[in-house]
Short mmCIF file of N, CA and C in Angstrom, two decimals:
data_model
loop_
_atom_site.label_atom_id
_atom_site.label_comp_id
_atom_site.label_asym_id
_atom_site.label_seq_id
_atom_site.Cartn_x
_atom_site.Cartn_y
_atom_site.Cartn_z
N MET A 287 -38.94 5.46 6.12
CA MET A 287 -38.48 5.86 5.23
C MET A 287 -37.03 5.57 4.73
N ALA A 288 -36.35 5.04 3.63
CA ALA A 288 -35.04 4.23 3.56
C ALA A 288 -33.99 5.24 3.08
N GLY A 289 -32.74 5.19 3.34
CA GLY A 289 -31.70 5.84 2.95
C GLY A 289 -31.69 5.37 1.53
N PRO A 290 -30.38 5.93 0.71
CA PRO A 290 -29.96 5.94 -0.35
C PRO A 290 -29.62 4.29 -0.68
N GLY A 291 -30.28 3.92 -1.78
CA GLY A 291 -30.04 2.46 -2.13
C GLY A 291 -30.85 1.29 -1.09
N GLY A 292 -31.43 1.89 -0.11
CA GLY A 292 -32.12 1.24 0.93
C GLY A 292 -33.63 0.71 0.21
N SER A 293 -34.50 -0.24 1.39
CA SER A 293 -35.56 -0.30 0.44
C SER A 293 -36.84 0.09 1.88
N SER A 294 -37.97 0.47 1.15
CA SER A 294 -38.83 1.04 2.25
C SER A 294 -39.88 0.40 2.60
N SER A 295 -40.49 0.12 3.85
CA SER A 295 -41.68 -0.75 3.88
C SER A 295 -43.01 -0.27 3.35
N SER A 296 -42.90 1.26 3.41
CA SER A 296 -44.10 1.60 2.49
C SER A 296 -44.15 1.44 0.90
N ASN A 297 -45.27 1.37 0.32
CA ASN A 297 -45.49 1.51 -0.90
C ASN A 297 -45.73 2.56 -1.49
N THR A 298 -44.64 3.46 -1.45
CA THR A 298 -44.03 4.73 -2.22
C THR A 298 -43.24 4.89 -3.17
N ASN A 299 -43.01 3.44 -3.75
CA ASN A 299 -41.93 3.47 -4.68
C ASN A 299 -42.75 3.98 -6.36
N SER A 300 -42.19 4.86 -6.80
CA SER A 300 -42.65 5.32 -8.05
C SER A 300 -41.42 5.02 -9.32
N GLY A 301 -40.49 4.35 -9.12
CA GLY A 301 -39.55 3.90 -10.03
C GLY A 301 -40.27 3.42 -11.29
N PRO A 302 -38.90 2.81 -12.14
CA PRO A 302 -39.60 2.45 -13.71
C PRO A 302 -40.29 0.94 -13.64
N SER A 303 -39.97 0.60 -12.27
CA SER A 303 -40.35 -1.02 -12.32
C SER A 303 -42.04 -0.99 -12.11
N ASP A 304 -42.72 0.09 -11.85
CA ASP A 304 -44.02 0.18 -11.55
C ASP A 304 -44.91 0.12 -12.76
N GLY A 305 -44.34 0.45 -13.94
CA GLY A 305 -45.14 0.35 -15.13
C GLY A 305 -45.67 2.06 -15.42
N VAL A 306 -45.38 2.82 -14.83
CA VAL A 306 -45.82 4.09 -14.46
C VAL A 306 -44.85 5.06 -15.35
N ARG A 307 -45.17 5.63 -16.16
CA ARG A 307 -44.14 6.49 -17.12
C ARG A 307 -43.75 7.94 -16.22
N SER A 308 -42.49 8.28 -16.33
CA SER A 308 -42.16 9.45 -15.50
C SER A 308 -41.77 10.67 -16.60
N ARG A 309 -41.88 11.86 -15.98
CA ARG A 309 -41.50 12.91 -16.66
C ARG A 309 -40.56 13.36 -16.31
N GLY A 310 -39.79 13.32 -15.19
CA GLY A 310 -38.75 14.13 -14.55
C GLY A 310 -38.51 15.30 -14.45
N THR A 311 -39.48 15.78 -13.80
CA THR A 311 -39.60 17.30 -13.87
C THR A 311 -38.91 17.94 -13.14
N HIS A 312 -38.26 17.23 -12.13
CA HIS A 312 -37.44 17.78 -10.86
C HIS A 312 -36.11 17.18 -11.14
N PRO A 313 -35.20 18.08 -10.82
CA PRO A 313 -33.48 17.35 -10.91
C PRO A 313 -33.27 16.46 -9.53
N PRO A 314 -33.06 15.58 -9.68
CA PRO A 314 -32.29 14.37 -8.59
C PRO A 314 -31.41 15.02 -7.74
N ALA A 315 -31.75 14.75 -6.45
CA ALA A 315 -30.96 15.06 -5.92
C ALA A 315 -29.56 14.62 -5.67
N THR A 316 -28.70 15.39 -5.33
CA THR A 316 -27.39 14.81 -5.23
C THR A 316 -26.57 14.17 -3.65
N SER A 317 -25.67 13.27 -3.75
CA SER A 317 -25.56 12.75 -2.86
C SER A 317 -25.09 13.36 -1.54
N ASP A 318 -25.01 14.90 -1.92
CA ASP A 318 -24.63 15.89 -0.43
C ASP A 318 -25.83 16.17 -0.13
N THR A 319 -26.82 16.45 -0.78
CA THR A 319 -28.17 16.83 -0.34
C THR A 319 -28.99 15.75 0.39
N ALA A 320 -29.57 16.32 1.59
CA ALA A 320 -30.41 15.77 2.60
C ALA A 320 -31.81 15.83 2.16
N VAL A 321 -32.75 15.04 1.83
CA VAL A 321 -33.94 14.90 1.25
C VAL A 321 -35.03 14.31 2.63
N THR A 322 -35.62 15.44 2.75
CA THR A 322 -36.72 15.07 3.72
C THR A 322 -38.35 14.87 2.99
N VAL A 323 -38.76 13.79 3.07
CA VAL A 323 -40.11 13.44 2.45
C VAL A 323 -41.00 14.15 3.21
N VAL A 324 -42.02 15.04 2.81
CA VAL A 324 -43.26 15.48 3.52
C VAL A 324 -43.85 14.44 4.19
N VAL A 325 -44.04 14.61 5.44
CA VAL A 325 -44.62 13.81 6.58
C VAL A 325 -45.87 13.24 5.92
N THR A 326 -46.74 13.88 5.76
CA THR A 326 -48.19 13.63 5.22
C THR A 326 -48.14 12.76 3.44
N ASP A 327 -47.33 13.05 3.27
CA ASP A 327 -47.45 12.60 1.52
C ASP A 327 -48.07 11.10 1.32
N ALA A 328 -47.69 10.30 2.44
CA ALA A 328 -48.04 8.74 2.36
C ALA A 328 -49.58 8.74 2.67
N THR A 329 -49.62 9.55 3.45
CA THR A 329 -51.52 9.26 3.89
C THR A 329 -52.13 10.44 3.29
N HIS A 330 -51.66 11.45 2.86
CA HIS A 330 -52.61 12.52 2.42
C HIS A 330 -51.65 13.65 1.47
N PRO A 331 -51.64 12.74 0.41
CA PRO A 331 -50.66 13.56 -0.72
C PRO A 331 -51.32 14.62 -1.55
N SER A 332 -50.38 15.56 -1.72
CA SER A 332 -50.66 16.89 -2.35
C SER A 332 -51.68 16.67 -3.41
N VAL A 333 -51.20 15.58 -4.15
CA VAL A 333 -52.00 15.18 -5.52
C VAL A 333 -52.65 13.97 -5.22
N GLN A 334 -54.04 14.05 -5.61
CA GLN A 334 -54.84 12.76 -5.35
C GLN A 334 -55.00 12.00 -6.66
N ALA A 335 -54.78 10.66 -6.72
CA ALA A 335 -55.34 10.23 -7.92
C ALA A 335 -56.57 10.33 -8.28
N ILE A 336 -56.74 10.37 -9.72
CA ILE A 336 -58.33 10.78 -9.63
C ILE A 336 -59.13 10.07 -10.88
N LEU A 337 -60.56 9.48 -10.79
CA LEU A 337 -60.73 8.50 -11.71
C LEU A 337 -61.49 9.41 -12.93
N ILE A 338 -61.44 9.14 -13.86
CA ILE A 338 -61.97 9.74 -15.11
C ILE A 338 -63.85 9.51 -15.07
N LEU A 339 -64.52 10.22 -14.82
CA LEU A 339 -65.92 9.90 -14.87
C LEU A 339 -66.42 9.90 -16.44
N ASP A 340 -66.57 8.96 -16.94
CA ASP A 340 -67.15 8.79 -18.22
C ASP A 340 -68.64 8.37 -18.54
N SER A 341 -69.13 9.20 -19.47
CA SER A 341 -70.23 8.86 -19.90
C SER A 341 -70.73 7.98 -21.11
N VAL A 342 -71.76 7.64 -21.36
CA VAL A 342 -71.45 6.71 -22.60
C VAL A 342 -71.29 7.78 -23.89
N TRP A 343 -70.31 7.57 -24.44
CA TRP A 343 -69.56 7.98 -25.84
C TRP A 343 -69.83 6.95 -26.87
N ALA A 344 -70.51 7.82 -28.03
CA ALA A 344 -71.04 6.81 -29.10
C ALA A 344 -69.59 6.92 -29.92
N ASP A 345 -69.50 5.76 -30.88
CA ASP A 345 -68.43 5.37 -31.63
C ASP A 345 -68.47 6.79 -32.77
N GLU A 346 -69.78 7.08 -33.06
CA GLU A 346 -69.68 7.93 -34.30
C GLU A 346 -68.87 9.21 -33.55
N ALA A 347 -68.98 9.55 -32.25
CA ALA A 347 -68.30 10.85 -31.54
C ALA A 347 -66.64 10.63 -31.44
N LEU A 348 -66.24 9.62 -31.94
CA LEU A 348 -64.67 9.76 -31.78
C LEU A 348 -64.12 10.67 -32.57
N LEU A 349 -62.97 11.28 -32.57
CA LEU A 349 -62.11 12.48 -33.11
C LEU A 349 -61.97 12.01 -34.61
N SER A 350 -62.46 12.64 -35.65
CA SER A 350 -61.99 11.96 -36.91
C SER A 350 -61.69 13.34 -37.60
N LYS A 351 -60.53 13.25 -38.57
CA LYS A 351 -60.82 14.49 -39.59
C LYS A 351 -61.50 14.58 -40.51
N THR A 352 -61.58 13.39 -40.88
CA THR A 352 -62.96 12.96 -42.18
C THR A 352 -64.03 13.67 -41.84
N GLN A 353 -64.67 13.47 -40.41
CA GLN A 353 -66.07 13.61 -40.19
C GLN A 353 -65.92 15.09 -39.64
N ASN A 354 -64.88 15.77 -39.44
CA ASN A 354 -64.51 17.39 -39.28
C ASN A 354 -65.16 17.80 -37.87
N ASN A 355 -65.07 16.87 -36.89
CA ASN A 355 -65.79 17.03 -35.77
C ASN A 355 -65.15 17.73 -34.29
N TRP A 356 -64.08 18.20 -34.66
CA TRP A 356 -63.13 18.61 -33.68
C TRP A 356 -63.79 19.68 -32.70
N ASN A 357 -64.45 20.64 -33.27
CA ASN A 357 -65.09 21.54 -32.21
C ASN A 357 -66.08 20.87 -31.34
N SER A 358 -67.04 19.79 -31.57
CA SER A 358 -67.70 19.17 -30.73
C SER A 358 -66.88 18.14 -29.89
N TRP A 359 -66.02 17.67 -30.47
CA TRP A 359 -64.97 16.44 -29.62
C TRP A 359 -64.48 17.24 -28.75
N LYS A 360 -63.91 18.11 -28.80
CA LYS A 360 -63.14 19.20 -28.03
C LYS A 360 -63.89 19.55 -26.94
N ALA A 361 -64.93 20.14 -27.08
CA ALA A 361 -65.92 20.61 -26.22
C ALA A 361 -66.27 19.43 -25.30
N ARG A 362 -66.72 18.20 -25.50
CA ARG A 362 -66.96 16.98 -25.12
C ARG A 362 -65.86 16.42 -24.15
N MET A 363 -64.77 16.47 -24.69
CA MET A 363 -63.58 15.97 -23.94
C MET A 363 -63.29 17.05 -22.80
N LEU A 364 -63.33 17.95 -23.08
CA LEU A 364 -62.71 19.20 -21.97
C LEU A 364 -64.05 19.11 -21.06
N ASP A 365 -65.28 18.85 -21.39
CA ASP A 365 -66.25 18.75 -20.04
C ASP A 365 -66.05 17.54 -19.21
N MET A 366 -65.80 16.33 -20.00
CA MET A 366 -65.56 15.23 -19.24
C MET A 366 -64.15 15.55 -18.21
N LEU A 367 -63.21 16.10 -18.69
CA LEU A 367 -61.90 16.11 -17.81
C LEU A 367 -62.39 17.08 -16.77
N ILE A 368 -63.17 18.40 -17.04
CA ILE A 368 -63.51 19.22 -15.97
C ILE A 368 -64.35 18.66 -15.04
N LEU A 369 -65.64 17.52 -15.50
CA LEU A 369 -66.06 17.01 -14.63
C LEU A 369 -65.36 16.05 -13.43
N SER A 370 -64.35 15.64 -14.15
CA SER A 370 -63.46 14.41 -13.45
C SER A 370 -62.53 15.31 -12.45
N LYS A 371 -62.93 16.01 -11.80
CA LYS A 371 -62.45 17.03 -10.54
C LYS A 371 -61.22 17.83 -11.15
N GLY A 372 -61.38 18.41 -12.34
CA GLY A 372 -60.35 19.12 -12.77
C GLY A 372 -59.16 18.57 -13.68
N LEU A 373 -59.46 17.40 -14.33
CA LEU A 373 -58.04 16.54 -14.78
C LEU A 373 -58.01 17.57 -15.98
N LYS A 374 -58.84 18.43 -16.49
CA LYS A 374 -58.51 19.29 -17.56
C LYS A 374 -56.87 19.95 -17.30
N SER A 375 -56.57 20.38 -16.50
CA SER A 375 -55.31 20.90 -16.08
C SER A 375 -54.15 20.17 -16.44
N TYR A 376 -54.27 18.69 -16.67
CA TYR A 376 -53.22 18.03 -17.53
C TYR A 376 -53.00 18.18 -18.83
N LEU A 377 -53.79 19.30 -19.38
CA LEU A 377 -53.64 19.60 -20.67
C LEU A 377 -53.12 20.86 -21.13
N ASP A 378 -52.85 21.47 -20.15
CA ASP A 378 -52.05 22.95 -20.31
C ASP A 378 -50.74 22.67 -19.30
N ASN A 379 -50.76 21.75 -18.69
CA ASN A 379 -49.57 21.81 -17.60
C ASN A 379 -49.72 22.52 -16.46
N SER A 380 -51.14 23.08 -16.23
CA SER A 380 -51.46 23.92 -14.76
C SER A 380 -51.55 23.19 -13.68
N ALA A 381 -51.43 21.74 -13.86
CA ALA A 381 -51.50 20.66 -12.65
C ALA A 381 -50.40 20.64 -11.86
N TYR A 382 -50.71 20.77 -10.79
CA TYR A 382 -49.75 21.04 -9.73
C TYR A 382 -48.36 19.54 -9.84
N SER A 383 -47.42 19.93 -9.83
CA SER A 383 -46.21 19.00 -10.41
C SER A 383 -45.42 18.83 -9.07
N PRO A 384 -45.95 17.89 -7.88
CA PRO A 384 -45.14 17.94 -6.92
C PRO A 384 -43.58 17.57 -7.03
N ASP A 385 -42.43 17.75 -6.35
CA ASP A 385 -41.32 17.32 -6.08
C ASP A 385 -41.21 15.85 -5.66
N PRO A 386 -40.54 15.01 -6.69
CA PRO A 386 -40.43 13.73 -6.34
C PRO A 386 -39.56 12.99 -5.43
N GLU A 387 -38.66 13.85 -4.83
CA GLU A 387 -37.96 13.65 -3.54
C GLU A 387 -38.59 13.60 -2.40
N THR A 388 -39.55 15.15 -2.33
CA THR A 388 -40.13 15.49 -1.02
C THR A 388 -41.48 14.63 -0.99
N GLU A 389 -41.96 14.41 -2.03
CA GLU A 389 -43.55 13.93 -2.08
C GLU A 389 -43.55 12.91 -3.34
N PRO A 390 -42.96 11.84 -2.93
CA PRO A 390 -43.27 10.70 -3.56
C PRO A 390 -44.14 10.15 -4.17
N CYS A 391 -45.37 9.95 -3.21
CA CYS A 391 -46.77 9.63 -3.53
C CYS A 391 -47.65 10.48 -4.36
N ALA A 392 -47.25 11.97 -4.03
CA ALA A 392 -47.92 12.84 -4.97
C ALA A 392 -47.64 12.87 -5.98
N MET A 393 -46.29 12.70 -6.31
CA MET A 393 -45.80 12.67 -7.87
C MET A 393 -45.91 11.40 -8.54
N ARG A 394 -46.16 10.28 -7.76
CA ARG A 394 -46.83 8.98 -8.43
C ARG A 394 -48.51 9.27 -8.53
N ASN A 395 -48.82 10.00 -8.04
CA ASN A 395 -50.60 10.14 -8.39
C ASN A 395 -50.58 11.37 -9.75
N HIS A 396 -49.52 12.24 -9.44
CA HIS A 396 -49.71 13.10 -10.68
C HIS A 396 -49.42 12.49 -11.98
N ILE A 397 -48.44 11.40 -11.74
CA ILE A 397 -48.22 10.76 -13.02
C ILE A 397 -49.08 9.63 -13.48
N LEU A 398 -50.09 9.27 -12.68
CA LEU A 398 -50.89 8.21 -12.98
C LEU A 398 -52.31 9.06 -13.25
N ASN A 399 -52.58 10.52 -12.86
CA ASN A 399 -53.62 11.18 -13.57
C ASN A 399 -53.27 11.58 -14.97
N ASP A 400 -51.96 12.10 -15.60
CA ASP A 400 -51.42 12.40 -16.68
C ASP A 400 -51.63 11.26 -17.64
N ASN A 401 -51.30 9.95 -17.11
CA ASN A 401 -51.49 8.85 -17.85
C ASN A 401 -52.91 8.46 -18.27
N SER A 402 -53.74 8.80 -17.08
CA SER A 402 -55.17 8.42 -17.22
C SER A 402 -55.95 9.45 -18.21
N VAL A 403 -55.08 10.66 -18.30
CA VAL A 403 -56.11 11.50 -19.26
C VAL A 403 -55.45 11.25 -20.80
N HIS A 404 -53.95 11.04 -20.80
CA HIS A 404 -53.42 10.27 -22.13
C HIS A 404 -54.17 9.27 -22.74
N ALA A 405 -54.29 8.23 -21.81
CA ALA A 405 -55.09 7.04 -22.23
C ALA A 405 -56.71 7.20 -22.48
N TYR A 406 -57.23 8.17 -22.00
CA TYR A 406 -58.54 8.64 -22.00
C TYR A 406 -58.76 9.29 -23.52
N ILE A 407 -57.79 9.78 -23.82
CA ILE A 407 -57.98 10.90 -24.88
C ILE A 407 -57.84 9.80 -25.88
N ARG A 408 -56.53 8.80 -25.98
CA ARG A 408 -56.60 7.93 -26.80
C ARG A 408 -57.84 6.66 -27.15
N THR A 409 -58.46 6.64 -26.39
CA THR A 409 -59.88 5.72 -26.21
C THR A 409 -60.84 6.61 -27.26
N LYS A 410 -60.81 7.73 -27.51
CA LYS A 410 -61.63 8.74 -28.24
C LYS A 410 -61.10 9.20 -29.58
N LEU A 411 -60.37 8.18 -29.87
CA LEU A 411 -59.72 8.67 -31.21
C LEU A 411 -59.96 7.69 -32.11
N THR A 412 -60.17 8.03 -33.85
CA THR A 412 -60.35 6.89 -34.54
C THR A 412 -58.89 6.28 -34.84
N LYS A 413 -58.68 5.44 -35.90
CA LYS A 413 -57.45 4.85 -35.66
C LYS A 413 -56.46 5.76 -36.50
N GLU A 414 -57.15 6.61 -37.51
CA GLU A 414 -56.36 7.54 -38.21
C GLU A 414 -56.01 8.32 -37.33
N GLU A 415 -56.43 8.92 -36.16
CA GLU A 415 -55.88 9.67 -35.15
C GLU A 415 -54.73 9.35 -34.61
N LEU A 416 -55.00 8.19 -34.09
CA LEU A 416 -54.19 7.23 -33.43
C LEU A 416 -52.84 7.52 -33.85
N LEU A 417 -52.76 7.25 -35.37
CA LEU A 417 -51.59 7.31 -35.91
C LEU A 417 -50.62 8.71 -35.90
N HIS A 418 -51.26 9.82 -35.68
CA HIS A 418 -51.13 11.10 -35.36
C HIS A 418 -50.11 11.24 -33.97
N VAL A 419 -50.95 10.38 -32.98
CA VAL A 419 -50.17 10.77 -31.53
C VAL A 419 -49.50 9.89 -31.02
N LYS A 420 -49.24 8.72 -31.83
CA LYS A 420 -48.65 7.54 -31.02
C LYS A 420 -47.35 7.93 -30.43
N SER A 421 -46.69 8.80 -30.81
CA SER A 421 -45.25 9.32 -30.05
C SER A 421 -45.42 10.14 -28.96
N CYS A 422 -46.51 10.50 -28.73
CA CYS A 422 -47.15 11.79 -27.45
C CYS A 422 -46.71 10.75 -26.32
N THR A 423 -46.23 11.37 -25.28
CA THR A 423 -45.86 10.93 -23.94
C THR A 423 -46.45 11.45 -22.93
N SER A 424 -47.05 12.47 -23.15
CA SER A 424 -47.93 13.32 -22.10
C SER A 424 -49.51 13.31 -22.42
N ALA A 425 -50.08 13.73 -21.39
CA ALA A 425 -51.62 14.24 -22.28
C ALA A 425 -51.27 15.70 -23.13
N LYS A 426 -50.62 16.57 -22.39
CA LYS A 426 -50.53 17.88 -22.81
C LYS A 426 -50.01 17.69 -24.32
N MET A 427 -48.94 16.95 -24.70
CA MET A 427 -48.42 16.86 -25.75
C MET A 427 -49.54 16.33 -27.14
N MET A 428 -50.30 15.21 -26.41
CA MET A 428 -51.22 14.66 -27.09
C MET A 428 -52.29 15.66 -27.53
N TRP A 429 -52.83 16.67 -26.52
CA TRP A 429 -53.73 17.36 -27.18
C TRP A 429 -53.26 18.61 -27.64
N ASP A 430 -51.85 18.96 -27.58
CA ASP A 430 -51.27 19.89 -28.57
C ASP A 430 -51.18 19.57 -29.89
N THR A 431 -50.95 18.35 -30.01
CA THR A 431 -50.85 17.46 -31.41
C THR A 431 -51.94 17.66 -32.05
N LEU A 432 -53.04 17.07 -31.65
CA LEU A 432 -54.31 17.03 -31.93
C LEU A 432 -54.83 18.74 -32.38
N LYS A 433 -54.62 19.34 -31.49
CA LYS A 433 -55.11 20.80 -31.56
C LYS A 433 -54.33 21.59 -32.99
N ASP A 434 -53.20 21.48 -33.01
CA ASP A 434 -52.23 21.73 -33.99
C ASP A 434 -53.05 20.87 -35.32
N ARG A 435 -53.17 19.83 -35.59
CA ARG A 435 -53.57 18.80 -36.63
C ARG A 435 -55.14 19.48 -37.21
N HIS A 436 -56.08 19.70 -35.97
CA HIS A 436 -57.48 20.16 -36.37
C HIS A 436 -57.48 21.46 -36.37
N GLU A 437 -56.89 22.44 -35.77
CA GLU A 437 -57.15 23.98 -35.79
C GLU A 437 -56.23 24.93 -36.69
N LYS A 438 -54.98 24.25 -37.29
CA LYS A 438 -54.10 24.94 -38.03
C LYS A 438 -54.61 25.02 -39.42
N GLN A 439 -55.94 24.38 -39.98
CA GLN A 439 -55.72 24.60 -41.27
C GLN A 439 -57.25 24.58 -41.81
N GLY A 440 -57.53 24.86 -43.34
CA GLY A 440 -58.85 25.11 -43.77
C GLY A 440 -59.69 25.89 -43.37
N PRO A 441 -61.04 25.42 -43.04
CA PRO A 441 -62.05 26.22 -42.74
C PRO A 441 -62.05 26.47 -40.96
N ILE A 442 -61.71 25.76 -40.34
CA ILE A 442 -61.55 25.72 -38.78
C ILE A 442 -60.38 27.15 -38.51
N LEU A 443 -59.48 27.19 -39.24
CA LEU A 443 -58.36 28.09 -39.41
C LEU A 443 -59.32 29.56 -39.77
N GLN A 444 -60.10 29.50 -40.61
CA GLN A 444 -60.63 30.61 -41.18
C GLN A 444 -61.53 31.16 -39.83
N ILE A 445 -62.23 30.32 -39.48
CA ILE A 445 -63.46 30.67 -38.46
C ILE A 445 -62.82 31.22 -37.31
N LEU A 446 -61.43 30.47 -36.93
CA LEU A 446 -60.92 31.03 -35.69
C LEU A 446 -60.55 32.22 -35.92
N LEU A 447 -59.91 32.55 -37.05
CA LEU A 447 -59.12 34.06 -37.27
C LEU A 447 -60.19 35.02 -37.34
N ILE A 448 -61.62 34.73 -37.86
CA ILE A 448 -62.83 35.77 -37.62
C ILE A 448 -62.87 35.86 -36.50
N GLN A 449 -63.03 34.79 -35.91
CA GLN A 449 -63.45 34.97 -34.17
C GLN A 449 -62.33 35.84 -33.73
N GLU A 450 -61.46 35.45 -33.45
CA GLU A 450 -60.26 36.41 -32.96
C GLU A 450 -60.39 37.83 -33.38
N ALA A 451 -60.65 38.10 -34.73
CA ALA A 451 -60.71 39.42 -35.16
C ALA A 451 -61.65 40.54 -34.64
N LEU A 452 -62.97 39.34 -34.72
CA LEU A 452 -64.22 40.28 -33.77
C LEU A 452 -64.07 40.25 -32.29
N THR A 453 -63.05 39.61 -31.56
CA THR A 453 -63.07 40.06 -30.22
C THR A 453 -62.03 41.06 -30.29
N ILE A 454 -61.26 41.55 -31.13
CA ILE A 454 -60.17 42.65 -30.84
C ILE A 454 -61.26 44.11 -30.67
#
């Protein structure tokens, strides 16, 4: 472990130079604060990088407002992320977010996982849908944008309202 401004011999740098988008969920340590990195972070980080398990996904199954396929697309996307060791938690921010000061490797894996889910969703959208999510910077933001676009209007909204009324 290196001190402030020093270099580290291990490959735990998660700074902007590695091409990974950061979310800055934890405040940086001040110069008066001593930071102790979790000893096992380099070998056994609390967050593992997870590969998305993909099956054959036909082009006609891409999310499209004109095909009105949100419900089937959403179910398939959630299944794929659940099967990929619980990556669904990146859609609702329930994924554990480690402190980047004490668990830099775990935080890097957390960011990589979020980026993977973000990119995976993008690969399952039509060009029209991509236009609506181009400014989204996280998987959750993208998911919420798509959900708002497809669930809060027209017949789908009516069905959701009826389902909600029947469960009361």
